[in-house]
């Protein structure tokens, strides 16, 4: 498996993953009916870097890294990760997280903040905790879960030691 920067030629495979991940409506704020034409602004915008993990030419997962805020808040990164549901259980999320931590340090970020981690997404919460992210805040009823109704979301943070 190899992680590399995404290119325009990856858009179709990234869309395949993006659309599968958001169609359930239980982990990301994106509307499950988000059209492909919006992928560029959500996952390939100029202010973010997009990475993919591939094996034998097949993209298995992707992540973005960007400043969490503009100007005086741009020293903290924000990341989002997606793994093709057909590739769950292969350690891809771990590899993407480890890579993003390296890239964040290379880009001089002093921390990474996840602004909205759905509390019911136990796999993600546990993975982020394993990598040293802490829950630093809770937004009560911050997410409209399609099956569970209003559920809490977490703000998670990890300080990057230099």
PDB file of C-alpha atoms in Angstrom:
ATOM      1  CA  UNK A   1       0.000   0.000   0.000  1.00  0.00           C
ATOM      2  CA  UNK A   2       1.203   3.457  -0.890  1.00  0.00           C
ATOM      3  CA  UNK A   3      -0.001   6.866   0.303  1.00  0.00           C
ATOM      4  CA  UNK A   4       0.439   9.775  -2.076  1.00  0.00           C
ATOM      5  CA  UNK A   5      -0.999  13.179  -2.919  1.00  0.00           C
ATOM      6  CA  UNK A   6      -4.204  12.902  -4.901  1.00  0.00           C
ATOM      7  CA  UNK A   7      -4.407  14.185  -8.465  1.00  0.00           C
ATOM      8  CA  UNK A   8      -7.271  15.175 -10.741  1.00  0.00           C
ATOM      9  CA  UNK A   9      -7.182  11.657 -12.216  1.00  0.00           C
ATOM     10  CA  UNK A  10      -8.179  10.268  -8.791  1.00  0.00           C
ATOM     11  CA  UNK A  11     -11.476  12.146  -8.593  1.00  0.00           C
ATOM     12  CA  UNK A  12     -13.649   9.273  -9.855  1.00  0.00           C
ATOM     13  CA  UNK A  13     -12.218   6.747  -7.387  1.00  0.00           C
ATOM     14  CA  UNK A  14     -12.325   9.259  -4.517  1.00  0.00           C
ATOM     15  CA  UNK A  15     -15.943  10.033  -5.420  1.00  0.00           C
ATOM     16  CA  UNK A  16     -16.721   6.321  -5.212  1.00  0.00           C
ATOM     17  CA  UNK A  17     -15.443   6.274  -1.626  1.00  0.00           C
ATOM     18  CA  UNK A  18     -16.908   9.661  -0.666  1.00  0.00           C
ATOM     19  CA  UNK A  19     -20.373   8.783  -1.956  1.00  0.00           C
ATOM     20  CA  UNK A  20     -20.389   5.363  -0.234  1.00  0.00           C
ATOM     21  CA  UNK A  21     -19.277   6.843   3.083  1.00  0.00           C
ATOM     22  CA  UNK A  22     -21.822   9.671   3.137  1.00  0.00           C
ATOM     23  CA  UNK A  23     -24.771   7.646   1.804  1.00  0.00           C
ATOM     24  CA  UNK A  24     -25.470   6.217   5.273  1.00  0.00           C
ATOM     25  CA  UNK A  25     -25.699   9.707   6.797  1.00  0.00           C
ATOM     26  CA  UNK A  26     -24.295   8.504  10.114  1.00  0.00           C
ATOM     27  CA  UNK A  27     -20.689   9.758  10.231  1.00  0.00           C
ATOM     28  CA  UNK A  28     -20.306  12.957   8.186  1.00  0.00           C
ATOM     29  CA  UNK A  29     -22.293  16.176   7.953  1.00  0.00           C
ATOM     30  CA  UNK A  30     -22.473  15.966   4.146  1.00  0.00           C
ATOM     31  CA  UNK A  31     -25.969  15.438   2.784  1.00  0.00           C
ATOM     32  CA  UNK A  32     -26.195  11.828   1.540  1.00  0.00           C
ATOM     33  CA  UNK A  33     -27.493  13.249  -1.752  1.00  0.00           C
ATOM     34  CA  UNK A  34     -24.461  15.494  -2.304  1.00  0.00           C
ATOM     35  CA  UNK A  35     -23.813  15.579  -6.065  1.00  0.00           C
ATOM     36  CA  UNK A  36     -20.440  14.627  -7.522  1.00  0.00           C
ATOM     37  CA  UNK A  37     -19.932  18.186  -8.779  1.00  0.00           C
ATOM     38  CA  UNK A  38     -19.526  19.292  -5.110  1.00  0.00           C
ATOM     39  CA  UNK A  39     -16.641  16.899  -4.447  1.00  0.00           C
ATOM     40  CA  UNK A  40     -14.075  19.478  -5.548  1.00  0.00           C
ATOM     41  CA  UNK A  41     -15.137  22.011  -2.888  1.00  0.00           C
ATOM     42  CA  UNK A  42     -15.467  19.347  -0.168  1.00  0.00           C
ATOM     43  CA  UNK A  43     -12.369  17.237  -0.863  1.00  0.00           C
ATOM     44  CA  UNK A  44     -10.153  18.943  -3.467  1.00  0.00           C
ATOM     45  CA  UNK A  45     -10.316  22.656  -2.584  1.00  0.00           C
ATOM     46  CA  UNK A  46      -7.257  24.854  -3.107  1.00  0.00           C
ATOM     47  CA  UNK A  47      -6.757  25.431   0.633  1.00  0.00           C
ATOM     48  CA  UNK A  48      -6.428  21.720   1.472  1.00  0.00           C
ATOM     49  CA  UNK A  49      -4.128  18.852   0.582  1.00  0.00           C
ATOM     50  CA  UNK A  50      -5.752  15.586  -0.446  1.00  0.00           C
ATOM     51  CA  UNK A  51      -4.076  12.212  -0.074  1.00  0.00           C
ATOM     52  CA  UNK A  52      -5.034   8.714  -1.165  1.00  0.00           C
ATOM     53  CA  UNK A  53      -3.901   5.261  -0.178  1.00  0.00           C
ATOM     54  CA  UNK A  54      -3.771   2.793  -3.013  1.00  0.00           C
ATOM     55  CA  UNK A  55      -2.899  -0.786  -3.736  1.00  0.00           C
ATOM     56  CA  UNK A  56      -2.477  -2.119  -7.261  1.00  0.00           C
ATOM     57  CA  UNK A  57      -3.946   1.078  -8.734  1.00  0.00           C
ATOM     58  CA  UNK A  58      -7.085   0.865  -6.586  1.00  0.00           C
ATOM     59  CA  UNK A  59      -7.729   3.701  -4.119  1.00  0.00           C
ATOM     60  CA  UNK A  60      -8.795   2.227  -0.773  1.00  0.00           C
ATOM     61  CA  UNK A  61      -9.023   5.409   1.287  1.00  0.00           C
ATOM     62  CA  UNK A  62      -8.420   9.136   1.315  1.00  0.00           C
ATOM     63  CA  UNK A  63      -7.915  12.036   3.672  1.00  0.00           C
ATOM     64  CA  UNK A  64      -7.655  15.803   3.595  1.00  0.00           C
ATOM     65  CA  UNK A  65      -5.549  18.100   5.720  1.00  0.00           C
ATOM     66  CA  UNK A  66      -6.051  21.854   5.953  1.00  0.00           C
ATOM     67  CA  UNK A  67      -5.740  24.694   8.437  1.00  0.00           C
ATOM     68  CA  UNK A  68      -8.583  24.469  10.936  1.00  0.00           C
ATOM     69  CA  UNK A  69      -9.056  28.241  10.764  1.00  0.00           C
ATOM     70  CA  UNK A  70      -7.705  31.140   8.717  1.00  0.00           C
ATOM     71  CA  UNK A  71      -4.985  33.630   9.606  1.00  0.00           C
ATOM     72  CA  UNK A  72      -4.304  33.651  13.370  1.00  0.00           C
ATOM     73  CA  UNK A  73      -5.793  30.166  13.777  1.00  0.00           C
ATOM     74  CA  UNK A  74      -3.989  28.495  10.890  1.00  0.00           C
ATOM     75  CA  UNK A  75      -1.346  26.783  13.043  1.00  0.00           C
ATOM     76  CA  UNK A  76      -3.830  24.035  13.987  1.00  0.00           C
ATOM     77  CA  UNK A  77      -4.713  21.459  11.324  1.00  0.00           C
ATOM     78  CA  UNK A  78      -8.030  19.840  10.564  1.00  0.00           C
ATOM     79  CA  UNK A  79      -8.316  16.461   8.864  1.00  0.00           C
ATOM     80  CA  UNK A  80     -11.065  14.230   7.508  1.00  0.00           C
ATOM     81  CA  UNK A  81     -10.639  10.584   6.577  1.00  0.00           C
ATOM     82  CA  UNK A  82     -12.633   8.142   4.497  1.00  0.00           C
ATOM     83  CA  UNK A  83     -12.054   4.450   3.852  1.00  0.00           C
ATOM     84  CA  UNK A  84     -13.868   2.464   1.202  1.00  0.00           C
ATOM     85  CA  UNK A  85     -16.410   0.343   3.129  1.00  0.00           C
ATOM     86  CA  UNK A  86     -15.188  -2.689   1.143  1.00  0.00           C
ATOM     87  CA  UNK A  87     -11.717  -2.164   2.664  1.00  0.00           C
ATOM     88  CA  UNK A  88     -12.652  -1.894   6.347  1.00  0.00           C
ATOM     89  CA  UNK A  89     -10.602  -3.992   8.739  1.00  0.00           C
ATOM     90  CA  UNK A  90      -7.343  -3.713   6.792  1.00  0.00           C
ATOM     91  CA  UNK A  91      -5.738  -1.003   8.939  1.00  0.00           C
ATOM     92  CA  UNK A  92      -6.229   1.685   6.312  1.00  0.00           C
ATOM     93  CA  UNK A  93      -7.640   4.232   8.761  1.00  0.00           C
ATOM     94  CA  UNK A  94      -4.591   3.717  10.984  1.00  0.00           C
ATOM     95  CA  UNK A  95      -2.199   4.206   8.058  1.00  0.00           C
ATOM     96  CA  UNK A  96      -4.011   7.384   6.980  1.00  0.00           C
ATOM     97  CA  UNK A  97      -3.944   8.756  10.528  1.00  0.00           C
ATOM     98  CA  UNK A  98      -0.230   8.025  10.934  1.00  0.00           C
ATOM     99  CA  UNK A  99       0.532   9.660   7.578  1.00  0.00           C
ATOM    100  CA  UNK A 100      -1.537  12.744   8.413  1.00  0.00           C
ATOM    101  CA  UNK A 101       0.347  13.186  11.692  1.00  0.00           C
ATOM    102  CA  UNK A 102       3.633  13.203   9.757  1.00  0.00           C
ATOM    103  CA  UNK A 103       2.289  15.639   7.143  1.00  0.00           C
ATOM    104  CA  UNK A 104       0.910  17.938   9.857  1.00  0.00           C
ATOM    105  CA  UNK A 105       4.328  18.129  11.508  1.00  0.00           C
ATOM    106  CA  UNK A 106       6.064  18.685   8.164  1.00  0.00           C
ATOM    107  CA  UNK A 107       3.673  21.576   7.521  1.00  0.00           C
ATOM    108  CA  UNK A 108       4.495  23.128  10.908  1.00  0.00           C
ATOM    109  CA  UNK A 109       1.062  22.568  12.458  1.00  0.00           C
ATOM    110  CA  UNK A 110       1.262  22.385  16.254  1.00  0.00           C
ATOM    111  CA  UNK A 111      -1.915  20.360  16.657  1.00  0.00           C
ATOM    112  CA  UNK A 112      -4.806  18.672  14.881  1.00  0.00           C
ATOM    113  CA  UNK A 113      -8.409  19.353  15.773  1.00  0.00           C
ATOM    114  CA  UNK A 114     -11.434  17.396  14.641  1.00  0.00           C
ATOM    115  CA  UNK A 115     -14.373  19.774  14.893  1.00  0.00           C
ATOM    116  CA  UNK A 116     -17.154  17.220  14.677  1.00  0.00           C
ATOM    117  CA  UNK A 117     -16.770  13.538  15.488  1.00  0.00           C
ATOM    118  CA  UNK A 118     -20.167  11.877  15.792  1.00  0.00           C
ATOM    119  CA  UNK A 119     -20.335  10.298  19.251  1.00  0.00           C
ATOM    120  CA  UNK A 120     -22.021   7.163  17.921  1.00  0.00           C
ATOM    121  CA  UNK A 121     -19.128   6.553  15.507  1.00  0.00           C
ATOM    122  CA  UNK A 122     -17.393   4.441  18.152  1.00  0.00           C
ATOM    123  CA  UNK A 123     -14.749   3.050  15.768  1.00  0.00           C
ATOM    124  CA  UNK A 124     -13.520   6.511  14.844  1.00  0.00           C
ATOM    125  CA  UNK A 125     -13.609   7.803  18.428  1.00  0.00           C
ATOM    126  CA  UNK A 126     -11.567   4.824  19.653  1.00  0.00           C
ATOM    127  CA  UNK A 127      -9.080   5.078  16.769  1.00  0.00           C
ATOM    128  CA  UNK A 128      -8.471   8.774  17.414  1.00  0.00           C
ATOM    129  CA  UNK A 129      -8.034   8.114  21.147  1.00  0.00           C
ATOM    130  CA  UNK A 130      -5.509   5.378  20.346  1.00  0.00           C
ATOM    131  CA  UNK A 131      -3.469   8.006  18.479  1.00  0.00           C
ATOM    132  CA  UNK A 132      -3.555  10.449  21.371  1.00  0.00           C
ATOM    133  CA  UNK A 133      -6.546  12.593  20.455  1.00  0.00           C
ATOM    134  CA  UNK A 134      -8.604  13.747  23.416  1.00  0.00           C
ATOM    135  CA  UNK A 135     -12.212  14.815  23.594  1.00  0.00           C
ATOM    136  CA  UNK A 136     -11.941  18.480  24.548  1.00  0.00           C
ATOM    137  CA  UNK A 137     -15.583  19.384  24.065  1.00  0.00           C
ATOM    138  CA  UNK A 138     -19.042  18.044  23.370  1.00  0.00           C
ATOM    139  CA  UNK A 139     -21.775  19.648  21.326  1.00  0.00           C
ATOM    140  CA  UNK A 140     -25.045  18.315  22.732  1.00  0.00           C
ATOM    141  CA  UNK A 141     -27.319  17.012  19.970  1.00  0.00           C
ATOM    142  CA  UNK A 142     -24.900  18.377  17.335  1.00  0.00           C
ATOM    143  CA  UNK A 143     -25.716  15.791  14.647  1.00  0.00           C
ATOM    144  CA  UNK A 144     -28.956  14.618  13.054  1.00  0.00           C
ATOM    145  CA  UNK A 145     -28.421  10.855  12.898  1.00  0.00           C
ATOM    146  CA  UNK A 146     -30.830   9.185  10.442  1.00  0.00           C
ATOM    147  CA  UNK A 147     -31.701   6.330  12.823  1.00  0.00           C
ATOM    148  CA  UNK A 148     -30.911   7.620  16.313  1.00  0.00           C
ATOM    149  CA  UNK A 149     -32.158  11.193  16.003  1.00  0.00           C
ATOM    150  CA  UNK A 150     -30.127  13.978  17.585  1.00  0.00           C
ATOM    151  CA  UNK A 151     -26.802  12.712  18.976  1.00  0.00           C
ATOM    152  CA  UNK A 152     -23.822  14.453  20.544  1.00  0.00           C
ATOM    153  CA  UNK A 153     -20.658  15.323  18.659  1.00  0.00           C
ATOM    154  CA  UNK A 154     -17.139  15.647  19.989  1.00  0.00           C
ATOM    155  CA  UNK A 155     -14.357  18.103  19.377  1.00  0.00           C
ATOM    156  CA  UNK A 156     -11.130  16.097  19.512  1.00  0.00           C
ATOM    157  CA  UNK A 157      -7.600  17.468  19.677  1.00  0.00           C
ATOM    158  CA  UNK A 158      -4.028  16.233  19.628  1.00  0.00           C
ATOM    159  CA  UNK A 159      -1.014  18.421  20.361  1.00  0.00           C
ATOM    160  CA  UNK A 160       1.901  17.680  18.042  1.00  0.00           C
ATOM    161  CA  UNK A 161       5.194  17.670  19.883  1.00  0.00           C
ATOM    162  CA  UNK A 162       8.062  19.185  17.987  1.00  0.00           C
TER     163      UNK A 162
END
